[in-house]
Amino acid sequence: MTATTIKVPAATRDRLKAHAAQYGEPLAAHLERLLDLAEREERLGQLRDAIAQTPPEDLATYERERDAWLDADLS
């Protein structure tokens, strides 16, 4: 792994280090986890937007199919 330096205010660095320490993580691993969480939230936001834009007739079709699967007798 190649390391690099990023310039952030000292207060930001200190907050990040303290936050990482709360989770028992090295700063680099903690930053990776925070980035993963941010990317996940972005994907979920895109999914919410797509669902909100789904035409009502398509949503009704989905709900009927979902209910059919949920109500299926699998015994």
Coordinates of N, CA and C in Angstrom, one line a residue:
M1 N 0.8 -1.2 0.0 CA 0.0 0.0 0.0 C 0.9 1.2 0.0
T2 N 0.6 2.1 -0.9 CA 1.3 3.4 -1.0 C 0.6 4.4 -0.1
A3 N 1.3 5.1 0.8 CA 0.7 6.1 1.6 C 0.9 7.5 1.0
T4 N 0.0 8.4 1.4 CA 0.2 9.7 0.9 C -0.3 10.7 2.0
T5 N -0.1 11.9 1.9 CA -0.4 12.9 2.8 C -1.6 13.8 2.3
I6 N -2.6 14.0 3.1 CA -3.6 14.9 2.6 C -3.6 16.1 3.6
K7 N -3.9 17.3 3.1 CA -3.9 18.5 4.0 C -5.3 18.7 4.5
V8 N -5.5 18.6 5.8 CA -6.8 19.0 6.4 C -6.4 19.8 7.6
P9 N -7.4 20.6 8.0 CA -7.1 21.4 9.3 C -6.8 20.5 10.4
A10 N -6.0 20.9 11.3 CA -5.6 20.1 12.5 C -6.8 19.7 13.3
A11 N -7.8 20.6 13.4 CA -9.0 20.2 14.2 C -9.7 19.1 13.5
T12 N -9.8 19.1 12.2 CA -10.4 18.0 11.5 C -9.6 16.7 11.7
R13 N -8.3 16.7 11.6 CA -7.5 15.5 11.8 C -7.7 15.0 13.2
D14 N -7.8 15.9 14.2 CA -8.0 15.4 15.6 C -9.4 14.8 15.8
R15 N -10.4 15.4 15.1 CA -11.7 14.8 15.2 C -11.7 13.4 14.6
L16 N -11.1 13.3 13.4 CA -11.0 12.0 12.7 C -10.3 10.9 13.6
K17 N -9.2 11.3 14.1 CA -8.4 10.4 15.0 C -9.2 10.0 16.2
A18 N -9.9 10.9 16.8 CA -10.7 10.6 18.0 C -11.9 9.7 17.6
H19 N -12.5 9.9 16.5 CA -13.6 9.1 16.0 C -13.1 7.7 15.7
A20 N -12.0 7.6 15.0 CA -11.4 6.3 14.7 C -11.1 5.5 16.0
A21 N -10.6 6.2 17.0 CA -10.2 5.6 18.3 C -11.5 5.0 19.0
Q22 N -12.6 5.7 18.8 CA -13.9 5.2 19.4 C -14.2 3.8 18.8
Y23 N -13.9 3.6 17.6 CA -14.2 2.3 16.9 C -13.0 1.3 17.0
G24 N -11.9 1.8 17.6 CA -10.7 0.9 17.7 C -10.1 0.6 16.3
E25 N -10.2 1.6 15.4 CA -9.6 1.5 14.1 C -8.5 2.4 13.9
P26 N -7.5 2.0 13.0 CA -6.5 2.9 12.6 C -7.2 4.0 11.7
L27 N -6.6 5.2 11.6 CA -7.3 6.2 10.9 C -7.6 5.9 9.4
A28 N -6.6 5.2 8.7 CA -6.8 4.8 7.3 C -8.0 3.9 7.2
A29 N -8.1 2.9 8.0 CA -9.2 2.0 8.0 C -10.5 2.7 8.3
H30 N -10.5 3.6 9.2 CA -11.7 4.3 9.6 C -12.2 5.2 8.4
L31 N -11.2 5.9 7.7 CA -11.6 6.7 6.6 C -12.2 5.8 5.5
E32 N -11.7 4.6 5.3 CA -12.2 3.7 4.3 C -13.7 3.3 4.7
R33 N -13.9 3.1 5.9 CA -15.2 2.7 6.4 C -16.2 3.9 6.2
L34 N -15.8 5.1 6.5 CA -16.6 6.2 6.3 C -16.9 6.5 4.9
L35 N -15.9 6.3 4.0 CA -16.2 6.4 2.6 C -17.2 5.3 2.1
D36 N -17.0 4.1 2.6 CA -17.9 3.0 2.2 C -19.4 3.4 2.6
L37 N -19.5 3.9 3.8 CA -20.8 4.3 4.3 C -21.4 5.4 3.4
A38 N -20.6 6.4 3.1 CA -21.1 7.5 2.2 C -21.5 7.0 0.8
E39 N -20.7 6.1 0.3 CA -21.1 5.5 -1.0 C -22.4 4.7 -0.9
R40 N -22.5 4.0 0.2 CA -23.8 3.2 0.4 C -25.0 4.1 0.5
E41 N -24.8 5.2 1.2 CA -25.9 6.2 1.4 C -26.3 6.8 0.0
E42 N -25.3 7.0 -0.8 CA -25.5 7.5 -2.2 C -26.3 6.6 -3.0
R43 N -25.9 5.3 -3.0 CA -26.6 4.2 -3.7 C -28.1 4.1 -3.2
L44 N -28.3 4.2 -1.9 CA -29.6 4.1 -1.3 C -30.5 5.3 -1.8
G45 N -29.8 6.4 -1.8 CA -30.5 7.6 -2.3 C -31.0 7.5 -3.7
Q46 N -30.1 6.9 -4.5 CA -30.5 6.7 -5.9 C -31.6 5.7 -6.1
L47 N -31.6 4.7 -5.2 CA -32.7 3.7 -5.2 C -34.0 4.4 -4.8
R48 N -33.9 5.2 -3.7 CA -35.1 5.9 -3.3 C -35.7 6.8 -4.4
D49 N -34.8 7.5 -5.1 CA -35.2 8.3 -6.2 C -35.9 7.5 -7.3
A50 N -35.3 6.4 -7.6 CA -35.8 5.5 -8.7 C -37.2 5.0 -8.3
I51 N -37.4 4.6 -7.0 CA -38.7 4.1 -6.6 C -39.7 5.2 -6.6
A52 N -39.3 6.4 -6.2 CA -40.2 7.5 -6.3 C -40.7 7.9 -7.7
Q53 N -39.9 7.6 -8.7 CA -40.2 7.9 -10.1 C -40.9 6.7 -10.8
T54 N -41.1 5.6 -10.1 CA -41.8 4.5 -10.7 C -43.2 4.8 -11.0
P55 N -43.7 4.6 -12.2 CA -45.1 4.9 -12.5 C -46.0 4.1 -11.7
P56 N -47.1 4.6 -11.3 CA -48.1 3.9 -10.4 C -48.5 2.5 -11.0
E57 N -48.7 2.4 -12.3 CA -49.1 1.1 -12.8 C -48.0 0.1 -12.7
D58 N -46.7 0.5 -12.8 CA -45.6 -0.4 -12.6 C -45.5 -0.8 -11.2
L59 N -45.7 0.1 -10.3 CA -45.7 -0.2 -8.9 C -46.8 -1.2 -8.5
A60 N -47.9 -1.0 -9.0 CA -49.1 -1.9 -8.7 C -48.7 -3.3 -9.2
T61 N -48.1 -3.4 -10.4 CA -47.7 -4.7 -11.0 C -46.7 -5.4 -10.0
Y62 N -45.7 -4.6 -9.6 CA -44.7 -5.1 -8.7 C -45.4 -5.6 -7.4
E63 N -46.3 -4.8 -6.8 CA -46.9 -5.2 -5.6 C -47.7 -6.5 -5.7
R64 N -48.4 -6.6 -6.8 CA -49.2 -7.9 -7.0 C -48.3 -9.1 -7.1
E65 N -47.2 -9.0 -7.9 CA -46.2 -10.1 -8.0 C -45.6 -10.4 -6.6
R66 N -45.2 -9.3 -5.9 CA -44.6 -9.5 -4.6 C -45.6 -10.2 -3.7
D67 N -46.8 -9.8 -3.7 CA -47.8 -10.4 -2.8 C -48.0 -11.9 -3.1
A68 N -48.0 -12.2 -4.4 CA -48.2 -13.6 -4.9 C -47.1 -14.4 -4.3
W69 N -45.9 -13.9 -4.4 CA -44.7 -14.7 -3.9 C -44.8 -14.8 -2.3
L70 N -45.2 -13.8 -1.7 CA -45.2 -13.8 -0.2 C -46.4 -14.7 0.3
D71 N -47.4 -14.8 -0.5 CA -48.6 -15.6 -0.1 C -48.5 -17.0 -0.6
A72 N -47.5 -17.4 -1.3 CA -47.4 -18.7 -2.0 C -47.3 -19.8 -0.9
D73 N -48.0 -20.8 -1.1 CA -47.9 -22.0 -0.2 C -46.7 -22.9 -0.7
L74 N -45.7 -22.8 0.1 CA -44.5 -23.5 -0.3 C -44.4 -24.9 0.4
S75 N -45.4 -25.3 1.0 CA -45.3 -26.6 1.7 C -45.7 -27.8 0.8

